[in-house]
Every structure is written in structure tokens, then in C-alpha cells.
Amino acid sequence: MADEKKPTTKKTAARKKAPAKKTTAATPAASNTEQAKSRFSAAVDEAKAGAALLRDEAKVRAGEYSGRARTQGDQLVADAKGYSAEAKTYAVDLARDGKDKASDALLSLSKTIDDTAAQIDERFGVEYGDYARKAARGLQSNADKLRAKELEELGEDAREFVRKSPGTAVGIAAIVGYAFARLLRR
């Protein structure tokens, strides 16, 4: 019975002879593809629109933040200018006070040397007393010149001194720095 074949019927013969059907655009698979493409295009368009809205919102917010930052920056600059003006005024006042105190100190030293000139005459001779008087007059003259000069003139004199003898200026700066360090330690 192995050799038995099934009898062919009209249906099975039609199946064997009929060529396979080709899918056209009207088939359900093609319409699903078109529908997916349509949905994808709609999603892309919606994403583009959303991105445009986000970009516009970002521009608006960036403008707001930029305006705030500019306002705060302008305020900080104005505050800094005010502090700068106050600091300049304070520094000028301190410089004037320092100039006056230095002048007073030179005058005081001049008077002290002049007062001791008589004692120097007695102990070491008139010649040394004259040196002391000469030094006292020189100190007094320098004190008067210092008192008469303005701060700008003193600054220019200091710059000129540094240009002419920078080594001496560095030495003086080192000595003054050492003196300040000693004063601040106490």
C-alpha cells in the first residue's frame, strides 16, 4: 500500500496548475507599509515642530538670562567703581597723613640734633658741633620741601630716583620691608 497514490481532484489540480499570486499595492501588507510610513512621517514632523518650539523657548530664556546677567554685571561694575573711588580717596588721605608725619619726624629730628649741637661742641669740638648744626639745617630744609610738595610731585620724584639708581631703590625697599615686618611682629 505504499505505492498507492491519492487520487487528484479538481481542487488539488487547480492548485498545482495555478500560478502564485503576486502582491500588488492593493494588498493588506502594502497598505500596512504605507500606513507605517505615513505615521513615521507624522512623528518626524511632530518632532521637528517640538524641536522648533523648544528652540524658541530656549532663545527666550537665554535672552532673559542674558538680560539679567548684563544688569547684574553693570551693577557690579558700578559698585566696583564706587569702591575704587573710595579706596583712592582713602589712599590719598593716608599718603597725605604719612607725608605730614614724615615731615614732622624730620623736623623733630632736626630740633633734637640742633639741641645736642652745644653738647657736641663741648665734648668733641666746635668742628663736630658745626657738622651737627649743618645736618640739622639740612633735615629741616628737607622737611620743609617735603611739606611743600604735592603727592604727584613726590611720586614723580620717586620714579625718577628708581630710574636713576635702581639698586639703591631695591636696597631701600628691602630695609623698609624689614622694618615693617619687625613692626608687625610686635
Tab-separated table of C-alpha atoms in Angstrom:
chain	number	residue	atom	x	y	z
A	1	MET	CA	0.000	0.000	0.000
A	2	ALA	CA	2.906	2.141	-0.054
A	3	ASP	CA	2.557	2.623	-3.747
A	4	GLU	CA	-0.894	3.946	-3.533
A	5	LYS	CA	-1.366	7.481	-4.655
A	6	LYS	CA	-4.114	9.731	-3.688
A	7	PRO	CA	-6.492	10.462	-6.469
A	8	THR	CA	-6.295	14.009	-7.791
A	9	THR	CA	-9.339	16.061	-7.556
A	10	LYS	CA	-10.267	19.213	-9.360
A	11	LYS	CA	-9.264	21.344	-6.399
A	12	THR	CA	-5.810	19.892	-5.998
A	13	ALA	CA	-5.225	20.031	-9.751
A	14	ALA	CA	-6.215	23.696	-9.820
A	15	ARG	CA	-3.826	24.411	-7.044
A	16	LYS	CA	-0.969	22.781	-8.857
A	17	LYS	CA	-1.660	24.480	-12.173
A	18	ALA	CA	-2.485	27.990	-10.900
A	19	PRO	CA	0.473	30.279	-10.747
A	20	ALA	CA	1.309	32.025	-7.426
A	21	LYS	CA	-0.498	35.290	-6.865
A	22	LYS	CA	1.633	38.461	-6.969
A	23	THR	CA	1.092	41.090	-4.271
A	24	THR	CA	0.086	44.480	-5.512
A	25	ALA	CA	-0.460	47.816	-3.811
A	26	ALA	CA	-3.950	46.841	-3.014
A	27	THR	CA	-2.865	44.060	-0.724
A	28	PRO	CA	-3.065	44.422	3.059
A	29	ALA	CA	0.762	44.182	3.513
A	30	ALA	CA	1.361	47.122	1.178
A	31	SER	CA	-1.265	49.230	2.894
A	32	ASN	CA	0.372	48.497	6.276
A	33	THR	CA	3.730	49.716	4.922
A	34	GLU	CA	2.178	52.890	3.578
A	35	GLN	CA	0.372	53.438	6.856
A	36	ALA	CA	3.656	52.959	8.817
A	37	LYS	CA	5.445	55.406	6.514
A	38	SER	CA	2.664	57.895	6.985
A	39	ARG	CA	2.775	57.550	10.768
A	40	PHE	CA	6.575	57.824	10.770
A	41	SER	CA	6.430	60.992	8.665
A	42	ALA	CA	3.830	62.435	11.028
A	43	ALA	CA	6.036	61.577	14.024
A	44	VAL	CA	9.066	63.213	12.361
A	45	ASP	CA	7.031	66.329	11.585
A	46	GLU	CA	5.762	66.422	15.163
A	47	ALA	CA	9.327	66.033	16.481
A	48	LYS	CA	10.501	68.878	14.233
A	49	ALA	CA	7.679	71.084	15.481
A	50	GLY	CA	8.501	70.181	19.096
A	51	ALA	CA	12.184	70.933	18.494
A	52	ALA	CA	11.268	74.301	16.955
A	53	LEU	CA	9.134	75.141	19.998
A	54	LEU	CA	11.946	74.122	22.348
A	55	ARG	CA	14.435	76.195	20.339
A	56	ASP	CA	12.166	79.240	20.514
A	57	GLU	CA	11.642	78.765	24.251
A	58	ALA	CA	15.398	78.367	24.746
A	59	LYS	CA	16.008	81.621	22.843
A	60	VAL	CA	13.501	83.452	25.023
A	61	ARG	CA	15.023	82.076	28.222
A	62	ALA	CA	18.554	82.782	27.018
A	63	GLY	CA	17.517	86.360	26.303
A	64	GLU	CA	16.048	86.689	29.790
A	65	TYR	CA	19.164	85.230	31.429
A	66	SER	CA	21.407	87.389	29.273
A	67	GLY	CA	19.464	90.480	30.306
A	68	ARG	CA	19.689	89.554	33.976
A	69	ALA	CA	23.396	88.834	33.699
A	70	ARG	CA	24.002	92.116	31.898
A	71	THR	CA	22.068	94.023	34.580
A	72	GLN	CA	23.939	92.303	37.392
A	73	GLY	CA	27.255	92.849	35.606
A	74	ASP	CA	26.507	96.537	35.189
A	75	GLN	CA	25.591	96.743	38.868
A	76	LEU	CA	28.826	95.020	39.896
A	77	VAL	CA	30.868	97.348	37.694
A	78	ALA	CA	29.136	100.370	39.217
A	79	ASP	CA	29.788	99.025	42.728
A	80	ALA	CA	33.432	98.362	41.877
A	81	LYS	CA	33.839	101.904	40.549
A	82	GLY	CA	32.354	103.260	43.769
A	83	TYR	CA	34.696	101.144	45.882
A	84	SER	CA	37.608	102.177	43.690
A	85	ALA	CA	36.818	105.859	44.198
A	86	GLU	CA	36.527	105.331	47.957
A	87	ALA	CA	39.823	103.425	48.014
A	88	LYS	CA	41.582	106.175	46.049
A	89	THR	CA	40.286	108.826	48.420
A	90	TYR	CA	41.331	106.776	51.426
A	91	ALA	CA	44.785	106.092	49.935
A	92	VAL	CA	45.329	109.782	49.167
A	93	ASP	CA	44.325	110.705	52.716
A	94	LEU	CA	46.720	108.108	54.120
A	95	ALA	CA	49.514	109.323	51.857
A	96	ARG	CA	48.969	112.933	52.957
A	97	ASP	CA	48.966	111.896	56.604
A	98	GLY	CA	52.148	109.894	56.032
A	99	LYS	CA	53.790	112.842	54.279
A	100	ASP	CA	52.866	115.157	57.146
A	101	LYS	CA	54.098	112.680	59.773
A	102	ALA	CA	57.371	112.154	57.914
A	103	SER	CA	57.865	115.914	57.678
A	104	ASP	CA	57.109	116.291	61.394
A	105	ALA	CA	59.545	113.472	62.197
A	106	LEU	CA	62.305	115.167	60.179
A	107	LEU	CA	61.637	118.474	61.962
A	108	SER	CA	61.714	116.759	65.334
A	109	LEU	CA	64.978	115.012	64.489
A	110	SER	CA	66.389	118.323	63.251
A	111	LYS	CA	65.493	120.054	66.522
A	112	THR	CA	66.963	117.200	68.557
A	113	ILE	CA	70.250	117.352	66.640
A	114	ASP	CA	70.325	121.156	66.884
A	115	ASP	CA	69.707	120.982	70.630
A	116	THR	CA	72.538	118.500	71.119
A	117	ALA	CA	74.977	120.505	68.962
A	118	ALA	CA	76.083	122.522	72.003
A	119	GLN	CA	76.913	119.327	73.893
A	120	ILE	CA	78.810	118.031	70.860
A	121	ASP	CA	80.817	121.293	70.847
A	122	GLU	CA	81.830	120.715	74.463
A	123	ARG	CA	82.712	117.026	74.137
A	124	PHE	CA	84.167	116.674	70.629
A	125	GLY	CA	84.917	120.199	69.490
A	126	VAL	CA	83.271	123.044	67.601
A	127	GLU	CA	84.003	121.460	64.247
A	128	TYR	CA	81.801	118.437	65.051
A	129	GLY	CA	79.120	120.679	66.514
A	130	ASP	CA	79.036	122.583	63.209
A	131	TYR	CA	78.559	119.290	61.374
A	132	ALA	CA	75.602	118.544	63.626
A	133	ARG	CA	74.110	122.013	63.024
A	134	LYS	CA	74.625	121.623	59.289
A	135	ALA	CA	72.891	118.238	59.397
A	136	ALA	CA	70.024	119.757	61.430
A	137	ARG	CA	69.590	122.568	58.870
A	138	GLY	CA	69.620	120.001	56.031
A	139	LEU	CA	66.956	117.906	57.770
A	140	GLN	CA	64.831	120.991	58.409
A	141	SER	CA	65.200	122.071	54.768
A	142	ASN	CA	64.165	118.598	53.570
A	143	ALA	CA	61.208	118.598	55.955
A	144	ASP	CA	60.061	121.960	54.568
A	145	LYS	CA	60.464	120.730	50.977
A	146	LEU	CA	58.540	117.556	51.780
A	147	ARG	CA	55.710	119.541	53.344
A	148	ALA	CA	55.552	121.927	50.343
A	149	LYS	CA	55.432	119.231	47.646
A	150	GLU	CA	52.226	117.646	46.400
A	151	LEU	CA	51.802	113.872	46.298
A	152	GLU	CA	52.063	113.781	42.497
A	153	GLU	CA	55.420	115.543	42.629
A	154	LEU	CA	56.664	113.122	45.266
A	155	GLY	CA	55.547	110.181	43.128
A	156	GLU	CA	57.387	111.555	40.107
A	157	ASP	CA	60.498	112.175	42.231
A	158	ALA	CA	60.360	108.582	43.472
A	159	ARG	CA	60.018	107.228	39.902
A	160	GLU	CA	62.950	109.348	38.767
A	161	PHE	CA	65.061	108.120	41.690
A	162	VAL	CA	64.277	104.492	40.844
A	163	ARG	CA	65.179	105.090	37.170
A	164	LYS	CA	68.496	106.695	38.081
A	165	SER	CA	69.593	104.200	40.739
A	166	PRO	CA	67.527	101.013	40.804
A	167	GLY	CA	69.999	99.164	43.055
A	168	THR	CA	69.682	101.770	45.795
A	169	ALA	CA	65.896	101.726	45.414
A	170	VAL	CA	65.800	97.944	45.877
A	171	GLY	CA	68.018	98.236	48.942
A	172	ILE	CA	65.808	100.912	50.469
A	173	ALA	CA	62.710	98.847	49.713
A	174	ALA	CA	64.290	95.832	51.422
A	175	ILE	CA	65.164	97.872	54.520
A	176	VAL	CA	61.678	99.382	54.697
A	177	GLY	CA	60.121	95.939	54.236
A	178	TYR	CA	62.270	94.538	57.027
A	179	ALA	CA	61.288	97.432	59.296
A	180	PHE	CA	57.590	96.870	58.577
A	181	ALA	CA	57.973	93.159	59.261
A	182	ARG	CA	59.592	93.913	62.598
A	183	LEU	CA	56.825	96.370	63.486
A	184	LEU	CA	54.086	93.934	62.560
A	185	ARG	CA	55.620	91.121	64.619
A	186	ARG	CA	55.320	93.262	67.746
